[in-house]
Short mmCIF file of C-alpha atoms and ligand atoms in Angstrom, two decimals:
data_model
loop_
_atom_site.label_atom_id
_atom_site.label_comp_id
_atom_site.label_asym_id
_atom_site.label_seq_id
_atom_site.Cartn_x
_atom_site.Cartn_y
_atom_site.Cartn_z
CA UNK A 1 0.00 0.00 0.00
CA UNK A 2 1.41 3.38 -0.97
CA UNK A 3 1.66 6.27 1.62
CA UNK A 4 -1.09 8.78 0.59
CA UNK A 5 -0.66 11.44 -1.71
CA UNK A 6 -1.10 15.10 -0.68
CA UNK A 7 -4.15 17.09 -0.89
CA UNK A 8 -6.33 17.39 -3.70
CA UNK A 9 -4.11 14.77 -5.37
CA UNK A 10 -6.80 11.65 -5.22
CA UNK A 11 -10.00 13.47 -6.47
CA UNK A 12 -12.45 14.20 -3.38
CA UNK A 13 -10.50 13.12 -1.04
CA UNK A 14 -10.19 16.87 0.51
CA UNK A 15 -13.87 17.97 -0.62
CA UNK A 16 -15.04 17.79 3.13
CA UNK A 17 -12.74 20.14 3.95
CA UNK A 18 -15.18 22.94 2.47
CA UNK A 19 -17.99 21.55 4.16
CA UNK A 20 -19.26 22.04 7.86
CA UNK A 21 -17.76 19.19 10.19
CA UNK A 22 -19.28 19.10 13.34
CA UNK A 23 -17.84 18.27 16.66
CA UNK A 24 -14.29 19.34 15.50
CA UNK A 25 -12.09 20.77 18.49
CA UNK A 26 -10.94 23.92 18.13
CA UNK A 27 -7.23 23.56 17.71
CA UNK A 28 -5.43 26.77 19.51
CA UNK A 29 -1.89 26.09 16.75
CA UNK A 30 -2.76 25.49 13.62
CA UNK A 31 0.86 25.10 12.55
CA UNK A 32 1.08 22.03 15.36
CA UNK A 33 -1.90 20.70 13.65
CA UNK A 34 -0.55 20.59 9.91
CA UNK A 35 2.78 19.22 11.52
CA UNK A 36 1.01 16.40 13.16
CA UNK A 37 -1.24 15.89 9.68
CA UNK A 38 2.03 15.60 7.77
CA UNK A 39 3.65 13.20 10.70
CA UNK A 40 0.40 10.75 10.24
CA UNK A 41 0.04 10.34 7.08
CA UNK A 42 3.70 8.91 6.27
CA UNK A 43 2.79 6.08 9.23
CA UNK A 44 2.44 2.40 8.08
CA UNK A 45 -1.26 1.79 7.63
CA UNK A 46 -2.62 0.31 11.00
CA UNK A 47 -5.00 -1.85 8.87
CA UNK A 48 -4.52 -3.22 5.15
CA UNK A 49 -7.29 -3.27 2.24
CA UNK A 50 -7.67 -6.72 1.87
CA UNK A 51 -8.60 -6.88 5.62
CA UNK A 52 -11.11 -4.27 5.36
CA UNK A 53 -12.61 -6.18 1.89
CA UNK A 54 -12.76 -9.34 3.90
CA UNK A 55 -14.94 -7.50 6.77
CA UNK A 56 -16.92 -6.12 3.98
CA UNK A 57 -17.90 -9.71 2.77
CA UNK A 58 -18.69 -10.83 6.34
CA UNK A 59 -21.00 -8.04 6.89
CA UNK A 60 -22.88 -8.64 3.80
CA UNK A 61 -23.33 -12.35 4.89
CA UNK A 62 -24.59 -10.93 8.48
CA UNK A 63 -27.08 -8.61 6.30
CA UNK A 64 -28.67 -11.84 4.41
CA UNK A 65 -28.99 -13.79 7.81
CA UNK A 66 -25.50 -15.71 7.41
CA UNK A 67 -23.44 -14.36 10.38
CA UNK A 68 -24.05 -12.45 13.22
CA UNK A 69 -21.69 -8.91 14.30
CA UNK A 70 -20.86 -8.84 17.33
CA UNK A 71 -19.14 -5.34 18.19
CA UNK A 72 -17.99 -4.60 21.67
CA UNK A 73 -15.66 -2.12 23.46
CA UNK A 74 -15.49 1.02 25.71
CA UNK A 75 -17.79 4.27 25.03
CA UNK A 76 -14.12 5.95 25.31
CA UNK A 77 -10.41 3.99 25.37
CA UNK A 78 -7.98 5.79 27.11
CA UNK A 79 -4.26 6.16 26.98
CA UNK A 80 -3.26 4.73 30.67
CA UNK A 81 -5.89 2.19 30.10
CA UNK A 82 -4.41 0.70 26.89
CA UNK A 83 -2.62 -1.97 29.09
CA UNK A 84 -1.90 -5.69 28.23
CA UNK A 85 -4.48 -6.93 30.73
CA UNK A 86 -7.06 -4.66 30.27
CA UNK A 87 -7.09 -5.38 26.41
CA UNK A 88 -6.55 -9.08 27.45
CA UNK A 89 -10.07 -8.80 29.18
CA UNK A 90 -11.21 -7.16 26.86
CA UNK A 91 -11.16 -9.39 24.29
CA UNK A 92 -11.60 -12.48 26.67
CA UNK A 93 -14.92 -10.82 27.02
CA UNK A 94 -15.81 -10.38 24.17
CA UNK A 95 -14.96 -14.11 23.07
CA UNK A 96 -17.01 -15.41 25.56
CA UNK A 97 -20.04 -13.83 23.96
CA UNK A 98 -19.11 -14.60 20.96
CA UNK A 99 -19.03 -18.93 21.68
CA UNK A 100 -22.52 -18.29 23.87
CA UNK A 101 -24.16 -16.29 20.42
CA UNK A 102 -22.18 -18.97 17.69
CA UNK A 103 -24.19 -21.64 19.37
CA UNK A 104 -27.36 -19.35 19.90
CA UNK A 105 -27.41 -18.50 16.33
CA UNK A 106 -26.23 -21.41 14.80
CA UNK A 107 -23.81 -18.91 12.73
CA UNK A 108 -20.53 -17.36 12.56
CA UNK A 109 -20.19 -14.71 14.59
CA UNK A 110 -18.22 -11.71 13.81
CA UNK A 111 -15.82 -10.78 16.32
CA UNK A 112 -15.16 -6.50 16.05
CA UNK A 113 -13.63 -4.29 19.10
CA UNK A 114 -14.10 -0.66 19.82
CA UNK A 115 -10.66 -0.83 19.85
CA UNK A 116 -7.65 0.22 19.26
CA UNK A 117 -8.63 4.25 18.30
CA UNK A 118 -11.73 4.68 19.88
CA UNK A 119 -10.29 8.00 20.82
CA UNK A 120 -12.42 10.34 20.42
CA UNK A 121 -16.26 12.14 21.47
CA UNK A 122 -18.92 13.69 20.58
CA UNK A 123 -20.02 15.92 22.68
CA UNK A 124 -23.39 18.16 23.98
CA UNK A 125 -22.01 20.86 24.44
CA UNK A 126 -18.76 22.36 23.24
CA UNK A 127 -17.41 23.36 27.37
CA UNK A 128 -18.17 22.44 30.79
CA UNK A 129 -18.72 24.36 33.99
CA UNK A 130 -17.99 23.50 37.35
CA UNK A 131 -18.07 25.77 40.55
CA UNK A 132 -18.44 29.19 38.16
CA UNK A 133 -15.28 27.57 36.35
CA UNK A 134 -15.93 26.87 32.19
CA UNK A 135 -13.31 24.84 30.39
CA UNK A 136 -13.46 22.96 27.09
CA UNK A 137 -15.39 19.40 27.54
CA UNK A 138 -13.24 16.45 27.39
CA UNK A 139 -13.51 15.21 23.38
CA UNK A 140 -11.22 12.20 24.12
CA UNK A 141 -7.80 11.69 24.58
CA UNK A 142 -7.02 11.77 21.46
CA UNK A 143 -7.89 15.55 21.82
CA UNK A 144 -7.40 16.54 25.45
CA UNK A 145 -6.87 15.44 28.78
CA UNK A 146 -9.66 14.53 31.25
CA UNK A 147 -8.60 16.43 34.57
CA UNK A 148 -10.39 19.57 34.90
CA UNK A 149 -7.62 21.85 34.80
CA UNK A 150 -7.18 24.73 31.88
CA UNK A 151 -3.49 23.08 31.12
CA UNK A 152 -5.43 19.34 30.35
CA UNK A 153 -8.66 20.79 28.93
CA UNK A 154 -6.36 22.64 25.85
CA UNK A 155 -6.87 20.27 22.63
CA UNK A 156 -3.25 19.06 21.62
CA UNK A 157 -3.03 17.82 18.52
CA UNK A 158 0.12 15.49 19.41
CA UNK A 159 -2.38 13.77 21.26
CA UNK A 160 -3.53 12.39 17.72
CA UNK A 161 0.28 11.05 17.10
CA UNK A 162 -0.59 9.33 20.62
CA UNK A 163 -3.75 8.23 19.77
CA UNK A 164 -2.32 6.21 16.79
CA UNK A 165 1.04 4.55 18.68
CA UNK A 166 -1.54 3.18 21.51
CA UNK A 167 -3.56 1.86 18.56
CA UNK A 168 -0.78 0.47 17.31
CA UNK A 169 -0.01 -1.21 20.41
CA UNK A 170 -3.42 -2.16 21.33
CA UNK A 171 -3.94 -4.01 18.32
CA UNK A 172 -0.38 -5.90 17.73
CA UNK A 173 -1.44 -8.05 21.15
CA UNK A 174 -5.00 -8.13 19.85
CA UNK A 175 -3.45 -9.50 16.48
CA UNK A 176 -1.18 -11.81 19.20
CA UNK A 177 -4.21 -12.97 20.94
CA UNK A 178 -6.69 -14.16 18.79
CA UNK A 179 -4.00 -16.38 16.64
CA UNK A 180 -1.62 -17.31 19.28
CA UNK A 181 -3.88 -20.18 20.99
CA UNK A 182 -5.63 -18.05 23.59
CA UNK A 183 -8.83 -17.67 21.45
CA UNK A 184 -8.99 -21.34 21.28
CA UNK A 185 -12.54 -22.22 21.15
CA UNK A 186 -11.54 -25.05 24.08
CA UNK A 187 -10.38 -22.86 26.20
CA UNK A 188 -12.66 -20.18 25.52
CA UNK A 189 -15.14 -22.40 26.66
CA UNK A 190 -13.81 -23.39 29.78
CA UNK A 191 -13.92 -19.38 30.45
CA UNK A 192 -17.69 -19.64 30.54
CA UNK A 193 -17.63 -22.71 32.57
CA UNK A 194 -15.83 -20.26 35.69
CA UNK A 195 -18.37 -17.80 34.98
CA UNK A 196 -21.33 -20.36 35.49
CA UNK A 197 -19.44 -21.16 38.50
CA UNK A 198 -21.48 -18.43 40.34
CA UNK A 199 -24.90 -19.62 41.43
CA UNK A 200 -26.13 -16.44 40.72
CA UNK A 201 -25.99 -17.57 36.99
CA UNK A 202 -27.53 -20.96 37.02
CA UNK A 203 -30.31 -19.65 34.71
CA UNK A 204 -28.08 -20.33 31.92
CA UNK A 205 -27.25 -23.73 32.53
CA UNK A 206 -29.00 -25.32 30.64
CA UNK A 207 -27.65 -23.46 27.15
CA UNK A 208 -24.38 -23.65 29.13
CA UNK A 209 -24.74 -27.83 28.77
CA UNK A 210 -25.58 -28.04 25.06
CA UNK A 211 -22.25 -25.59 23.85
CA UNK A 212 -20.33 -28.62 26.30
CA UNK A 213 -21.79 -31.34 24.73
CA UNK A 214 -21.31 -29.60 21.23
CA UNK A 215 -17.73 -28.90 22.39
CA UNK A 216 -17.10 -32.39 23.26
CA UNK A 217 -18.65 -34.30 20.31
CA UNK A 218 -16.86 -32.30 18.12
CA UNK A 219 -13.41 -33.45 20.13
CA UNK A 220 -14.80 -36.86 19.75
CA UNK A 221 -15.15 -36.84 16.08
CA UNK A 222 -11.31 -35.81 16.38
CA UNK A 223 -12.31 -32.49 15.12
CA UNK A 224 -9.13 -30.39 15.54
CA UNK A 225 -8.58 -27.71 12.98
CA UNK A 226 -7.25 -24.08 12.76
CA UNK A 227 -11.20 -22.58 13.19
CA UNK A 228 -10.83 -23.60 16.54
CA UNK A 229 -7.71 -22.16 17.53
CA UNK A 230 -7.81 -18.72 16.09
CA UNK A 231 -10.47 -16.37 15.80
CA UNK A 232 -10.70 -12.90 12.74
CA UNK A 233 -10.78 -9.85 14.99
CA UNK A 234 -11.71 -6.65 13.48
CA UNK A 235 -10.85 -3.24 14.76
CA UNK A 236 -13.42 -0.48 14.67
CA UNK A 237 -13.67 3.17 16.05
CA UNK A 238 -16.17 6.52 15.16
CA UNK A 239 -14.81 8.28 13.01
CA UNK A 240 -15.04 11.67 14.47
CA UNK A 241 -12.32 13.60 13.54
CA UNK A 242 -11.27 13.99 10.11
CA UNK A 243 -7.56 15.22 10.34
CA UNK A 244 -6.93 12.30 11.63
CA UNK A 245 -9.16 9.79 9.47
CA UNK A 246 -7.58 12.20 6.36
CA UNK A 247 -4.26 11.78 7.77
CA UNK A 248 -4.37 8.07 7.69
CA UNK A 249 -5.85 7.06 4.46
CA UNK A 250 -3.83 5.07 2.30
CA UNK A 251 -4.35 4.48 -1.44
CA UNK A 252 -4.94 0.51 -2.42
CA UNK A 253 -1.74 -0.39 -4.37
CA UNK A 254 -3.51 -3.18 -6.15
CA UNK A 255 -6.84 -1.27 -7.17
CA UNK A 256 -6.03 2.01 -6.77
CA UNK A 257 -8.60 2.96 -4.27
CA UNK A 258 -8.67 4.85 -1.31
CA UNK A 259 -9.31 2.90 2.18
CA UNK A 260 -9.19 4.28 6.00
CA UNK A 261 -6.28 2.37 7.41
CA UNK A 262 -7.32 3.49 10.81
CA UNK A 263 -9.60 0.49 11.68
CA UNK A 264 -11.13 -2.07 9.73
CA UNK A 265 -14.53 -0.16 10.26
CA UNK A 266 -15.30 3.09 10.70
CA UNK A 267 -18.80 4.18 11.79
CA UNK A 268 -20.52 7.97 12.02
CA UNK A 269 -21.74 9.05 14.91
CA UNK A 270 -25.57 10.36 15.67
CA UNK A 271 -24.30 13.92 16.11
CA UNK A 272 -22.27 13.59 12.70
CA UNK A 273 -25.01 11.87 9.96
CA UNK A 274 -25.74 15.53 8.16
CA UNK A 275 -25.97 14.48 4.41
CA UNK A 276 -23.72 17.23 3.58
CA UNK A 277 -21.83 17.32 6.36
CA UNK A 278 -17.98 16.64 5.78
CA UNK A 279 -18.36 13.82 8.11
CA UNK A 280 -20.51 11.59 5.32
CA UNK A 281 -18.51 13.51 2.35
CA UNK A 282 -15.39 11.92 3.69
CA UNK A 283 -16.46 8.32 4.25
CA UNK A 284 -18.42 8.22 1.12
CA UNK A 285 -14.99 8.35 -0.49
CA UNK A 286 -12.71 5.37 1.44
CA UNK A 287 -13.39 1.88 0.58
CA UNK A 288 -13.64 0.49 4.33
CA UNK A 289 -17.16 -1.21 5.47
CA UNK A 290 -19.06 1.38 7.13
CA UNK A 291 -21.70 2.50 9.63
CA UNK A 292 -24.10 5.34 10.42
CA UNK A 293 -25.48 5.37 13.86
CA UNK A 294 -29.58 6.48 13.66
CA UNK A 295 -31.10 7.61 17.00
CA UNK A 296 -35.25 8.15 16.99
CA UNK A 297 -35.50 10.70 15.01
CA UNK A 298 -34.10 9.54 11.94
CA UNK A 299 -36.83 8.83 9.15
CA UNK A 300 -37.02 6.68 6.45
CA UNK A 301 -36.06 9.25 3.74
CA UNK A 302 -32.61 10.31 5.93
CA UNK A 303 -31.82 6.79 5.80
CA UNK A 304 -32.71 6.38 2.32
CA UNK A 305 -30.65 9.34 1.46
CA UNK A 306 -27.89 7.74 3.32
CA UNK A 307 -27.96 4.75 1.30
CA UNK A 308 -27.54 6.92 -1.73
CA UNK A 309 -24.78 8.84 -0.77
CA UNK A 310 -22.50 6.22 1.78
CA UNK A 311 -23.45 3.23 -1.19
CA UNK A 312 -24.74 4.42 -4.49
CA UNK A 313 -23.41 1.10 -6.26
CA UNK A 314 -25.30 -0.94 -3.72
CA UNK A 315 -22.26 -3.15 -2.25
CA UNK A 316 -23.71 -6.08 -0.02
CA UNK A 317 -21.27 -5.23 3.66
CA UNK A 318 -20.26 -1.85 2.55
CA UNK A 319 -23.21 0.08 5.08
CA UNK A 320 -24.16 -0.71 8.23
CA UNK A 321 -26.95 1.08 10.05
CA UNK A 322 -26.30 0.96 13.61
CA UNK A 323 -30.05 1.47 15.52
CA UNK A 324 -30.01 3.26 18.86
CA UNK A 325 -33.37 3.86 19.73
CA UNK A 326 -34.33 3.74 23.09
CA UNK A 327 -35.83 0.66 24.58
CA UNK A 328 -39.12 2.42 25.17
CA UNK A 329 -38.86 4.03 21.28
CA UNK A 330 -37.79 1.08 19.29
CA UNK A 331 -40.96 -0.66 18.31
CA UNK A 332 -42.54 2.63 17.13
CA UNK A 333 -39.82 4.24 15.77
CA UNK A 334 -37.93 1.65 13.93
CA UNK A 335 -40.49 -0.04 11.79
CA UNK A 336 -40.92 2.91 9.82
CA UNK A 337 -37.14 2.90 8.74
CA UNK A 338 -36.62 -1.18 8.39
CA UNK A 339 -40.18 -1.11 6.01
CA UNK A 340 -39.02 1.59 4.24
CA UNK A 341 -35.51 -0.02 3.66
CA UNK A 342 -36.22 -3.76 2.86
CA UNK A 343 -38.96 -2.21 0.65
CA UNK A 344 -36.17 -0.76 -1.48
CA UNK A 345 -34.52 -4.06 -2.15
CA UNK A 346 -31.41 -2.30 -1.73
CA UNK A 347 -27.96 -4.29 0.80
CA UNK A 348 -27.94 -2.47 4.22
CA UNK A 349 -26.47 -4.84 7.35
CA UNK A 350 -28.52 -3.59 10.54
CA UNK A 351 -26.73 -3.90 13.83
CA UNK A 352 -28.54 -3.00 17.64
CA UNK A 353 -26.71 -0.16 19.52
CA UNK A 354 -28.74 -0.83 23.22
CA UNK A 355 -26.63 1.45 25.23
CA UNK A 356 -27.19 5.21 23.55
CA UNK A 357 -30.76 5.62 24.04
CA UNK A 358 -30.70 3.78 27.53
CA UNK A 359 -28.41 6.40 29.19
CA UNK A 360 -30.01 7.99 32.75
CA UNK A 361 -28.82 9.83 35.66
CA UNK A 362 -29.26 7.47 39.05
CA UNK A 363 -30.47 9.40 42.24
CA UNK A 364 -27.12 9.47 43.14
CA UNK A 365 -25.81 11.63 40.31
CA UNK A 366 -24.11 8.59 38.33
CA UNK A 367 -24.90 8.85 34.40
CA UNK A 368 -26.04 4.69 33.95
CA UNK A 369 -27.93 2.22 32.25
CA UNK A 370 -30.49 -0.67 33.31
CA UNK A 371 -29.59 -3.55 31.99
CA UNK A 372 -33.38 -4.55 31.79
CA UNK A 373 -33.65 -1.80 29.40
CA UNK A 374 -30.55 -2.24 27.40
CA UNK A 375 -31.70 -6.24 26.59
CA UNK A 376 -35.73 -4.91 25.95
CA UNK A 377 -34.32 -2.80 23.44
CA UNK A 378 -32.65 -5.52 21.75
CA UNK A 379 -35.61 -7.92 22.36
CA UNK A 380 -37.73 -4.99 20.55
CA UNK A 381 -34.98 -5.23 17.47
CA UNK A 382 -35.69 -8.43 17.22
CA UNK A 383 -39.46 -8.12 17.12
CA UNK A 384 -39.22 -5.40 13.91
CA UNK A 385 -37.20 -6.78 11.92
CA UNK A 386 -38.81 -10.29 12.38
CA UNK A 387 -42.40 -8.94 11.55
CA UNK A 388 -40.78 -7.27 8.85
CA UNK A 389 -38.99 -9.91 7.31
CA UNK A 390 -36.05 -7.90 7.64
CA UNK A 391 -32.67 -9.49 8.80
CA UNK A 392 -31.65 -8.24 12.25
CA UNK A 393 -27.74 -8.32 11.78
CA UNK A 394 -25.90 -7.81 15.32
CA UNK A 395 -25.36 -6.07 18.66
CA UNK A 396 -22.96 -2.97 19.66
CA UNK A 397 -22.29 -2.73 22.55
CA UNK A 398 -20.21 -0.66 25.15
CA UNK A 399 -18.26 -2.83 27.43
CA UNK A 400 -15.41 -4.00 30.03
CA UNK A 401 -14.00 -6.88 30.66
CA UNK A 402 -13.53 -5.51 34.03
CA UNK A 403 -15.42 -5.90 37.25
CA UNK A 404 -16.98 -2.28 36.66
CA UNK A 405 -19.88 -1.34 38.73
CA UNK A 406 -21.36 1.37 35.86
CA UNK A 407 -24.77 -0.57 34.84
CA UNK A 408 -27.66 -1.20 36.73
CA UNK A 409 -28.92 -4.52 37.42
CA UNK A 410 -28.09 -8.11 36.17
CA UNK A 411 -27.85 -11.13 38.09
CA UNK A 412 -25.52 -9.69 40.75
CA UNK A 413 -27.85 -6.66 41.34
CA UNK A 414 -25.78 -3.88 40.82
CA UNK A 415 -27.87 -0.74 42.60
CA UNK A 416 -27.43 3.38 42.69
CA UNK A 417 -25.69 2.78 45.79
CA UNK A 418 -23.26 0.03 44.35
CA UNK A 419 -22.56 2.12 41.05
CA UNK A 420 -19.83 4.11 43.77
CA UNK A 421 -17.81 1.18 44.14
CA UNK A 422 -16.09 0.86 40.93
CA UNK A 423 -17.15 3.61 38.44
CA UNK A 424 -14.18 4.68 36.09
CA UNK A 425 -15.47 5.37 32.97
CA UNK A 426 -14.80 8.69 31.67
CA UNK A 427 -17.80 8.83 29.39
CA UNK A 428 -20.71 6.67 29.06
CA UNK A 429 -21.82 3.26 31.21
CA UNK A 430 -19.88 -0.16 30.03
CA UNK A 431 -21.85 -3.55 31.47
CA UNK A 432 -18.98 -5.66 33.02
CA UNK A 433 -17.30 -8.85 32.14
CA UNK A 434 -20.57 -10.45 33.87
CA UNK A 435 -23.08 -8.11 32.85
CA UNK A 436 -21.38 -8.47 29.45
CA UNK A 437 -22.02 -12.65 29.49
CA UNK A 438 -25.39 -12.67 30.36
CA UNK A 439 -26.13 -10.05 27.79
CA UNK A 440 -24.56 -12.99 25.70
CA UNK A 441 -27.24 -15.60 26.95
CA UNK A 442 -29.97 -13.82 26.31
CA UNK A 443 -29.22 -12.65 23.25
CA UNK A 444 -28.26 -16.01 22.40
CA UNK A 445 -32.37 -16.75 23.16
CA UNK A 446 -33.98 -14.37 21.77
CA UNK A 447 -31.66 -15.08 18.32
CA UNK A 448 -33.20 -18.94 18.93
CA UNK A 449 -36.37 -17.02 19.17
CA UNK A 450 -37.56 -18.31 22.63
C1 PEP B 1 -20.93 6.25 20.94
O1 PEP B 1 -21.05 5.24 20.22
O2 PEP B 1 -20.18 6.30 21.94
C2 PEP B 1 -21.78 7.43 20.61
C3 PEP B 1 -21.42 8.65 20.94
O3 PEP B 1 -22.91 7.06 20.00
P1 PEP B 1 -24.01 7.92 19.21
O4 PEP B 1 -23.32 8.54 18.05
O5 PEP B 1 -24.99 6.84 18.81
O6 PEP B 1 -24.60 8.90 20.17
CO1 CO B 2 -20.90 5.95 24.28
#
C-alpha cells in the first residue's frame, strides 16, 4: 500500500474540507496541527485493504442472515488504560459472547472491538462548567486530557500522534491474541464454565450444557482444525475527527482505491449523519465497510438518502446502520425505517446499539444504564425486523472486561448505591465482564427465538 498522496491529489479526497464538520475541536496552533497531519500520514497503515474487503464480505453475509456482528468495546479507550491486561479482558470478554451467540445462532459470529482508536467524542455541548469555572469538555484523549484543569482541557493535537502509537499497540497483542492459541474455542469455553461457576448464573445452565456437549462431540469426532484455535478480529472506532481519518488514508496499491487504514470499520456518529456534512462527504470516499449510527429521530427518507450517498453502487457489507433507539422508542420508531428499507430491495447490514438511548442519571448523580432496558431494546430489534422480514444483523455494545460497577442490574444486582464502588469510565456506562455474558445468553435466546 502506498503512503497517501497530498491534498487534492486523489479526487475528493479533501472535498469535506469545504464543508461544515461538526464536533471538531478547536485547535489553539494550527501550525502544530498541519505538523502532526504531515507526521500521520507517512505512518504504516494500522489496517490493510484486503482486511477491510474481507470485513466487507462478512458483513454482507450478516445482512442476508448468514453471520451475526458482534461489536464490543469502551464508550471511550484511554491512553493509561491501553494496558496488556485490560485489552486481554477485553477481548476475553468479548470471546465469551461470541461462543454463547455462535451456538445461539447457529452462525458465525463476527468478532469487532471498539478498539484500538476509539479515541475520540462527541459531545453536547462544546465546554463544561464547574463551581463558576468553564473549560473545554473532554472530546477524548485523542484531543485533550480529562482532569479539569485549563493546562489538560487545551486540545493538543500530538495527542492524535498518541492516539495512533496506543492503537498500534493495542492491536499488535489483539493480532497476538486471537492467533496465538488463547482464542482457542476449548479454552474459551472453559472461560464460561468459571463464569457459570457463580450460582447467581444458574439460569443459563441449561444453554451452558448443550455448547459442552457440542464442544465435546466435536473433540470426539477428532475435530481439531485451525477454526478452533484462532479467531478474525476486526478493529473499529467513530470516526469523528477527520484530520486524523484524512491523515491516515492510504491508497490501495492493487486497485487504486482509497481505504481508511485506521480500523477495519469506521462508523458515524448520531451527532455527525448531516448528508452534507464533511463527516458523510469523507467516508463516502474510502473503501472500508461502514456505519451510520440512527437515533429516533431519523426517518425513512434520511436513511434512504444515506444509502444513496455512503453506497450508491449498492455493495452487499459496505453500510451498516447501527439502531439506537431507546428501549421504550424502538418498536414505534424503527419499523418505519426497516419497512421503508427492505422495501427498497437495496444491501444495508442492521446492527442493535442498546446502550445510547438507555443512558439515565441514578439518584445518586451517576450517568447509567439498566440492563433490563438495554436487553428490551434488543428484544424490541428483534421483534421489527422479524415482523418485517427484515434481517436483524448484530449487537454494539459498550463494554469491560472488568469488574466495573457502571450498569444497573443483572444477576448480581448492581444498585445506585453500588454504582460508587467501581465507576471509572470517563464517558458513558460499560456492562462488566458479567453483565457483558449474560447479555450474551440472552441474546443467544432471543436469536433462537424463545
Ligand atoms: C458512541 O457510540 O459512543 C456514541 C457517541 O454514539 P451515538 O453517536 O450513537 O450517540
Ligand atoms: Co458511548
Amino acid at each position: 500500500m502506498s503512503v497517501a498522496p497530498g491534498p487534492g491529489v486523489v479526487d475528493g479526497l479533501d472535498a469535506w474540507r469545504s464543508l461544515p464538520a461538526r464536533q471538531q475541536p478547536l485547535w489553539p496552533d494550527p501550525v502544530a496541527v498541519e505538523q502532526v497531519r504531515s507526521e500521520l500520514s507517512t505512518l504504516p497503515p494500522l489496517v490493510f485493504a484486503g482486511e477491510a474487503d474481507v470485513l466487507t464480505a462478512r458483513l454482507a453475509a450478516a445482512g442476508r442472515g448468514e453471520a451475526f456482528l458482534l461489536q464490543g468495546g469502551d464508550c471511550a479507550e484511554t491512553f493509561v488504560d491501553a494496558t496488556a491486561d485490560n485489552i486481554r479482558n477485553k477481548i476475553k470478554t468479548i470471546l465469551q459472547m461470541a461462543v454463547v451467540l455462535t451456538y445461539g445462532a447457529s452462525l458465525p459470529v463476527i468478532k469487532m472491538g471498539r478498539m484500538a482508536g476509539q479515541y475520540a467524542k462527541p459531545r453536547s455541548s462544546d465546554d463544561e462548567t464547574r463551581d463558576g469555572v468553564t473549560l473545554p469538555a473532554y472530546r477524548g484523549d485523542a484531543v485533550n486530557g480529562h482532569p479539569f484543569t485549563p493546562e489538560a482541557r487545551i486540545p493538543d493535537p500530538r495527542r492524535l500522534l498518541d492516539a495512533y502509537h496506543r492503537s498500534t499497540g493495542t492491536l499488535n497483542l489483539i493480532r497476538a491474541f486471537t492467533t496465538g492459541g488463547f482464542a482457542d474455542l476449548r479454552r474459551v469455553h472453559e472461560w464460561n464454565r468459571g463464569f457459570l461457576a457463580n450460582k447467581a448464573y444458574s439460569r443459563y445452565e441449561e444453554t451452558a450444557g448443550q455448547i459442552d456437549r457440542a464442544i465435546r462431540f466435536m473433540a470426539a469426532c477428532g475435530a481439531d482444525f485451525d477454526a478452533l484455535r484462532t479467531v478474525e478480529f476486526f478493529s473499529s472506532h467513530e470516526a469523528l475527527l477527520l484530520d486524523y481519518e484524512r491523515a491516515l488514508t492510504r491508497i490501495d496499491s492493487r486497485t487504486g482505491n482509497p481505504y481508511d487504514c485506521s480500523a477495519h470499520f469506521l462508523w458515524i456518529g448520531e451527532r455527525t449523519r448531516q448528508l452534507d456534512g464533511a463527516h458523510v462527504d469523507f467516508l463516502s470516499r474510502v473503501r472500508n465497510p461502514i456505519g451510520v449510527k440512527l437515533g429516533p429521530s431519523t426517518t425513512a427518507d434520511d436513511a434512504l438518502a444515506l444509502m444513496d450517498r455512503l453506497n450508491p453502487s449498492d455493495v452487499p457489507g459496505r453500510l451498516t446502520f447501527i439502531t439506537r433507539m431507546g428501549a421504550g422508542r424502538i418498536r414505534d420508531a424503527l419499523p418505519g425505517l426497516v419497512d421503508k428499507v427492505a422495501a427498497s430491495g437495496r444491501p444495508v447490514t442492521w446492527v442493535c446499539d442498546p446502550m445510547h438511548g438507555n443512558t439515565i442519571s441514578s439518584a445518586s448523580g451517576y450517568k447509567t444504564r439498566r440492563l433490563g432496558d438495554v436487553l428490551d431494546e434488543v428484544r424490541g430489534f428483534f421483534e421489527v425486523h422479524r415482523a418485517i422480514g427484515s434481517v436483524p444483523g448484530g449487537i454494539h455494545v459498550e463494554l469491560t472486561g472488568d469488574d466495573v460497577t457502571e450498569v444497573l442490574g443483572g444477576s448480581e444486582e448492581i444498585d445506585d448505591a453500588g454504582l460508587a464502588r467501581r465507576y471509572e469510565t470517563l464517558v458513558d456506562p460499560r456492562l462488566n465482564h458479567q453483565q457483558s455474558l449474560e447479555m450474551a445468553f440472552q441474546v443467544a435466546e432471543m436469536i433462537r427465538g424463545s
